[in-house]
Short mmCIF file of C-alpha atoms in Angstrom, two decimals:
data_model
loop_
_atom_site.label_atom_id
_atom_site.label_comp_id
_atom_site.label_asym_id
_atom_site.label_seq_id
_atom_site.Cartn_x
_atom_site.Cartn_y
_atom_site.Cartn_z
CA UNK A 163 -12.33 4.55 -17.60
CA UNK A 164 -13.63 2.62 -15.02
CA UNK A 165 -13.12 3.75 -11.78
CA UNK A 166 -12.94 2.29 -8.05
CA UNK A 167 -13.31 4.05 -4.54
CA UNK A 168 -11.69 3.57 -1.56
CA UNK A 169 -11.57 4.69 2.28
CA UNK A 170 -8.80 7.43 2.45
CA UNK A 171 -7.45 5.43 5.55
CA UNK A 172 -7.63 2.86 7.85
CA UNK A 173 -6.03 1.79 11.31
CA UNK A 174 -5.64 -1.62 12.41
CA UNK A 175 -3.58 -3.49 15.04
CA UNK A 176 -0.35 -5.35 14.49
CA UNK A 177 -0.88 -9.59 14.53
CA UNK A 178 -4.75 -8.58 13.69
CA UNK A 179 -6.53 -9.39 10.02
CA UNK A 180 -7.07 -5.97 7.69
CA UNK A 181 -9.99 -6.25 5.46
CA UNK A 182 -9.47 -3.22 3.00
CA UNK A 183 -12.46 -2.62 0.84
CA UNK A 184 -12.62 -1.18 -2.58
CA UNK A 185 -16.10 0.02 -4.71
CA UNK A 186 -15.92 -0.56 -8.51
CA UNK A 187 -19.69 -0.29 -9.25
CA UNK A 188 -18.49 0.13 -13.20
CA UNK A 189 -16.66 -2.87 -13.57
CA UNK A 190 -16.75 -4.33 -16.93
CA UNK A 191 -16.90 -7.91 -17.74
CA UNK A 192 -13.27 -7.77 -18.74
CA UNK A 193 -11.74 -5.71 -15.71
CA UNK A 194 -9.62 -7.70 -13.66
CA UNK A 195 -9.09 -6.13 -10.43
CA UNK A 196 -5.71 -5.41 -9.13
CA UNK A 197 -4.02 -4.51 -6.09
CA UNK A 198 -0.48 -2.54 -5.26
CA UNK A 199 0.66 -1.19 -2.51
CA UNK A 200 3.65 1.56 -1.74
CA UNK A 201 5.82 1.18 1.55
CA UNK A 202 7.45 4.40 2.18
CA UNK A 203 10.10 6.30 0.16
CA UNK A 204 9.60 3.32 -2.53
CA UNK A 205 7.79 2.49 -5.34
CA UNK A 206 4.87 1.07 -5.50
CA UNK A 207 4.61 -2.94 -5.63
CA UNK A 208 2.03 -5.56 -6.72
CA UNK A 209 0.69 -7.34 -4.39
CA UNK A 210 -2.99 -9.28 -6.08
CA UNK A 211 -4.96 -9.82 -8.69
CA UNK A 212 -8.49 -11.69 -9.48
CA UNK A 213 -11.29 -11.80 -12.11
CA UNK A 214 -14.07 -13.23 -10.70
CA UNK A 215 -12.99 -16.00 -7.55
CA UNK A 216 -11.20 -15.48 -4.34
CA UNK A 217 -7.27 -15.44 -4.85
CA UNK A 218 -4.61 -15.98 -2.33
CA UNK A 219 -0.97 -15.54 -2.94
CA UNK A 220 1.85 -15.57 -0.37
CA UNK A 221 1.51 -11.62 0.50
CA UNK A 222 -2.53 -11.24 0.68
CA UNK A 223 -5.94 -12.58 -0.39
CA UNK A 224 -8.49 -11.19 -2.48
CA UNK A 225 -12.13 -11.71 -2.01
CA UNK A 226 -14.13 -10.64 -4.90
CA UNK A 227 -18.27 -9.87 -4.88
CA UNK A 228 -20.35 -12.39 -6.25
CA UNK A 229 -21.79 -9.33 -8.97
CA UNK A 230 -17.83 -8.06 -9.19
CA UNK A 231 -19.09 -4.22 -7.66
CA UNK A 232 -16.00 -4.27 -4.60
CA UNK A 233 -13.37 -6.06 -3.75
CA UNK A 234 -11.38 -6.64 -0.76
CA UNK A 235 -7.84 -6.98 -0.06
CA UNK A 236 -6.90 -9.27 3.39
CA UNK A 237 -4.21 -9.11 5.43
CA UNK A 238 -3.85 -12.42 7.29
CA UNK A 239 -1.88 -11.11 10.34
CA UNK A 240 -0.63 -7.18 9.39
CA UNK A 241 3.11 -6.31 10.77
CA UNK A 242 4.42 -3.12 11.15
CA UNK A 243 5.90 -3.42 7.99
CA UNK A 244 2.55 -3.61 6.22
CA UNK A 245 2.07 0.02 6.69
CA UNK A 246 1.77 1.38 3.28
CA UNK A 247 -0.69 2.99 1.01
CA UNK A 248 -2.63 0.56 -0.77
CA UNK A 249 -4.14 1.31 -4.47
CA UNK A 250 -7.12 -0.85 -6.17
CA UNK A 251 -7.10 -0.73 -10.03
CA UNK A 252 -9.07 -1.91 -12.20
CA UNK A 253 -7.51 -3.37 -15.84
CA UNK A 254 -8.55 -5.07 -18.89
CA UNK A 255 -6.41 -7.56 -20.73
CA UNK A 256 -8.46 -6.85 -24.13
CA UNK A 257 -7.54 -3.33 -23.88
CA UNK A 258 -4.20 -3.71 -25.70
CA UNK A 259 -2.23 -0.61 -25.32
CA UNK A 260 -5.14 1.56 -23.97
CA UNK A 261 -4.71 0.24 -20.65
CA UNK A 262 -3.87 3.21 -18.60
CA UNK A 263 -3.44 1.58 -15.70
CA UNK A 264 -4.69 4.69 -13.40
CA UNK A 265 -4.06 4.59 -9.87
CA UNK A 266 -6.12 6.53 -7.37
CA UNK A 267 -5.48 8.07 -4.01
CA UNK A 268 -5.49 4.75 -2.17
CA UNK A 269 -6.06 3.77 1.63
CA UNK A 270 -3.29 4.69 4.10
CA UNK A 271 -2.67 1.71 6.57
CA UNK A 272 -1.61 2.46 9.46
CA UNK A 273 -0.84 -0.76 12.03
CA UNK A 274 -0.66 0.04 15.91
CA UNK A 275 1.72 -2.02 17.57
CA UNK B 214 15.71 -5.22 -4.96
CA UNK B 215 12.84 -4.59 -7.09
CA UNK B 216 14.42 -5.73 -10.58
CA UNK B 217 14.25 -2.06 -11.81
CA UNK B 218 16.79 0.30 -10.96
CA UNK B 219 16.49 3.94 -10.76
CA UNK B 220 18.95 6.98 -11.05
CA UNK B 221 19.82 9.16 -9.45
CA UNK B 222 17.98 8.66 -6.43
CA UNK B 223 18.05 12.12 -5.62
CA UNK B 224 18.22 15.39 -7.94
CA UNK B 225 18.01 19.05 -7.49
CA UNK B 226 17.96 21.09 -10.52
CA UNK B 227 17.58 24.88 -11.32
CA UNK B 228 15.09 25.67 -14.10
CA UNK B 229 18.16 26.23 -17.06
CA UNK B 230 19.80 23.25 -15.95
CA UNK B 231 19.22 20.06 -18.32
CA UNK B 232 19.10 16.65 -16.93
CA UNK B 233 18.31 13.09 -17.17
CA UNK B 234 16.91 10.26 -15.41
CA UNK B 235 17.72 6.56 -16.02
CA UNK B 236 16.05 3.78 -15.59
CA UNK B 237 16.96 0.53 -15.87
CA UNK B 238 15.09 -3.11 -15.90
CA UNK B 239 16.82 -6.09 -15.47
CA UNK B 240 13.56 -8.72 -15.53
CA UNK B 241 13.91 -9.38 -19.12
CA UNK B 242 10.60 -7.24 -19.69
CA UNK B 243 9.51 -5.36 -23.03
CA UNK B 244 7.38 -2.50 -21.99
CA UNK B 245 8.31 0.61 -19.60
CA UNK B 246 7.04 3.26 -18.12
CA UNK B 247 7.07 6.75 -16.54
CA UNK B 248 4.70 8.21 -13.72
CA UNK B 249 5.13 11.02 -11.84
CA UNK B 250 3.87 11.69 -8.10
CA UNK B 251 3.73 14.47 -6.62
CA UNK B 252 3.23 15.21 -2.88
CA UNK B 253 -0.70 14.57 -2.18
CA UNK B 254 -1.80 13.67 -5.95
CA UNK B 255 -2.44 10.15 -7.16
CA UNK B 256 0.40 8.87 -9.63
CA UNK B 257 0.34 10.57 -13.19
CA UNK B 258 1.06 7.97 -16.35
CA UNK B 259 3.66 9.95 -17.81
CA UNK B 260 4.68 7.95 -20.88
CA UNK B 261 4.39 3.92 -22.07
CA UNK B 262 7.09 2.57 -24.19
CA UNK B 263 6.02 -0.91 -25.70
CA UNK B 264 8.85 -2.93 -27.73
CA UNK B 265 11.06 0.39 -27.63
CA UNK B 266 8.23 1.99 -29.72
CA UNK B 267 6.05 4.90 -27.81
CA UNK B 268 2.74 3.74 -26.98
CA UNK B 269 1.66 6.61 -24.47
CA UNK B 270 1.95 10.32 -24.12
CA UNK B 271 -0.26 11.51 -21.32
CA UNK B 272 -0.07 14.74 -22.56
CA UNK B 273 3.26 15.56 -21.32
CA UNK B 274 4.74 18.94 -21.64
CA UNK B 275 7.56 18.71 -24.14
CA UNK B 276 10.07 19.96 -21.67
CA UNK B 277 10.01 16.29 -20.51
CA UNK B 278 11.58 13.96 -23.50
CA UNK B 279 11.68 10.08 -23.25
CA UNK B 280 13.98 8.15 -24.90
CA UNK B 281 14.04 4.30 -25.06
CA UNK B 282 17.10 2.94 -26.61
CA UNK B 283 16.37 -0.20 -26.03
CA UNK B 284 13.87 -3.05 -23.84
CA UNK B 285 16.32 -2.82 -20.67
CA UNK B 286 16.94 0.86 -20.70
CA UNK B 287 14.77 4.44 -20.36
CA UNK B 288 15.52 7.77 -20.19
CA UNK B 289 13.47 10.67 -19.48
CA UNK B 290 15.44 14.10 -20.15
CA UNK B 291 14.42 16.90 -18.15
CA UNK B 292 15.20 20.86 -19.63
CA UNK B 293 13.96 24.05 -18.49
CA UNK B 294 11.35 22.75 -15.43
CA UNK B 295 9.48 24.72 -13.62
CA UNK B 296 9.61 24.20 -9.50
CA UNK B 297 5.87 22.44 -9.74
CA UNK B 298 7.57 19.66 -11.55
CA UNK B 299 9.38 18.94 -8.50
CA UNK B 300 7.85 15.13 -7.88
CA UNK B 301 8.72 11.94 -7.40
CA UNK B 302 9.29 10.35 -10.64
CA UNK B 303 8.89 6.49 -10.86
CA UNK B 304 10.10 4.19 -13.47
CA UNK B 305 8.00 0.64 -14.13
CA UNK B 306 8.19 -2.47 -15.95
CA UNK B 307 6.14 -4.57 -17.42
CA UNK B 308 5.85 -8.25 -19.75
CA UNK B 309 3.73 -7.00 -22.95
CA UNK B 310 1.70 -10.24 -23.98
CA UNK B 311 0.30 -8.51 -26.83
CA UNK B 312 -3.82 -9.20 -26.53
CA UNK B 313 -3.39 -10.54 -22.87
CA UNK B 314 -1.90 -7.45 -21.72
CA UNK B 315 -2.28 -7.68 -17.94
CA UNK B 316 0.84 -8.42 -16.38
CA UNK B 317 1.60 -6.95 -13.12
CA UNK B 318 3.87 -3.97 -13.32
CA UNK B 319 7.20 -3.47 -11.25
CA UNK B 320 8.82 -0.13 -10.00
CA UNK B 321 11.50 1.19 -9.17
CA UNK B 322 12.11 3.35 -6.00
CA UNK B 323 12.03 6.67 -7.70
CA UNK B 324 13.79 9.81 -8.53
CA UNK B 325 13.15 12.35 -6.20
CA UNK B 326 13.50 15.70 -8.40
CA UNK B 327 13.79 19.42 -7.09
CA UNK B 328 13.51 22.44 -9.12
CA UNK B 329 14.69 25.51 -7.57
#
């Protein structure tokens, strides 16, 4: 399985941008990359995902490497309520029914008001 | 309201008891899930139940039984635990496009389970 890295934590203060990397130097051609993230005492939710260009949706955007090896996940203007862990995964469409989708440890966020 | 509803969202349980945890999905979805999390360790994939047929079973002790009656509905019967199966257990959903499997997955909040 392919596998992807990231910081066990990061700080960042509220109203400021959060740039949260993620390694995935074994990316396969058909891995899109994916990104979830768990609030406290809740499950976890999606938030992104991308192939190969940038993505933005309503929550976050996703800037993807030019040779696909990291990832990372933007937060335009973090609240308080962004505080969550945050998981990159790594899935293939063509994988039909062995897609595991395997989550990792994650990055903590924690916002400073 | 995350479309999938878990319960109970609390359960404490002594190691002869048997229980069960529901799960239910109201986003019209056709493949479910259970992971397990316990405190410190990433989430486990537990068991993957594609159009009410079983798909995944993570090696799961057989203490844990899943039952999926039908595309709205999953069960996951507990009997005879042990207290290091005290976790959070989450339930997910999913839309199964058959070769263009890579829809985005939606939890619920969890059971909370302790075995004493």
């Amino acid at each position: 399985d392919a596998k992807t890295t990231q910081p066990n934590s990061m700080e960042s203060n509220e109203e400021e941008p959060v740039h949260l990397p993620c390694n995935h130097s074994t990316i396969s051609g058909t891995d899109y990359i994916h990104w979830y993230r768990q609030l406290p005492s809740q499950g976890p939710e999606y938030v992104i995902h991308g192939l190969t260009s940038n993505v933005n949706n309503r929550m976050a955007s996703l800037a993807i490497a030019e040779d696909r090896k990291s990832s990372t996940l933007i937060l335009h203007r973090a609240t308080l309520r962004d505080a969550a862990v945050y998981y990159c995964i790594l899935r293939d469409p063509t994988m039909f029914r062995d897609d595991k989708i395997i989550f990792g440890k994650g990055t903590r966020l924690h916002i400073l008001p | 309201e995350t479309g999938v509803t878990q319960t109970p969202r609390h359960l404490v349980m002594g190691m002869t008891n048997k229980k069960s945890l529901k799960c239910e999905q109201h986003l019209g979805h056709n493949a479910m899930y259970w992971y397990k999390q316990s405190a410190k360790k990433p989430l486990e994939l537990m068991f993957v139940y594609s159009l009410e047929e079983r798909v995944e079973n993570n090696s799961v002790p057989s203490r844990f039984s899943p039952e999926c009656p039908n595309s709205s509905h999953l069960f996951l019967h507990l009997h005879t635990l042990q207290p290091e199966d005290s976790a959070l257990y989450l339930c997910a959903s999913s839309q199964d496009r058959g070769n263009s499997y890579n829809s985005p997955l939606h939890f619920g909040n969890g059971t909370r389970l302790t075995v004493t």
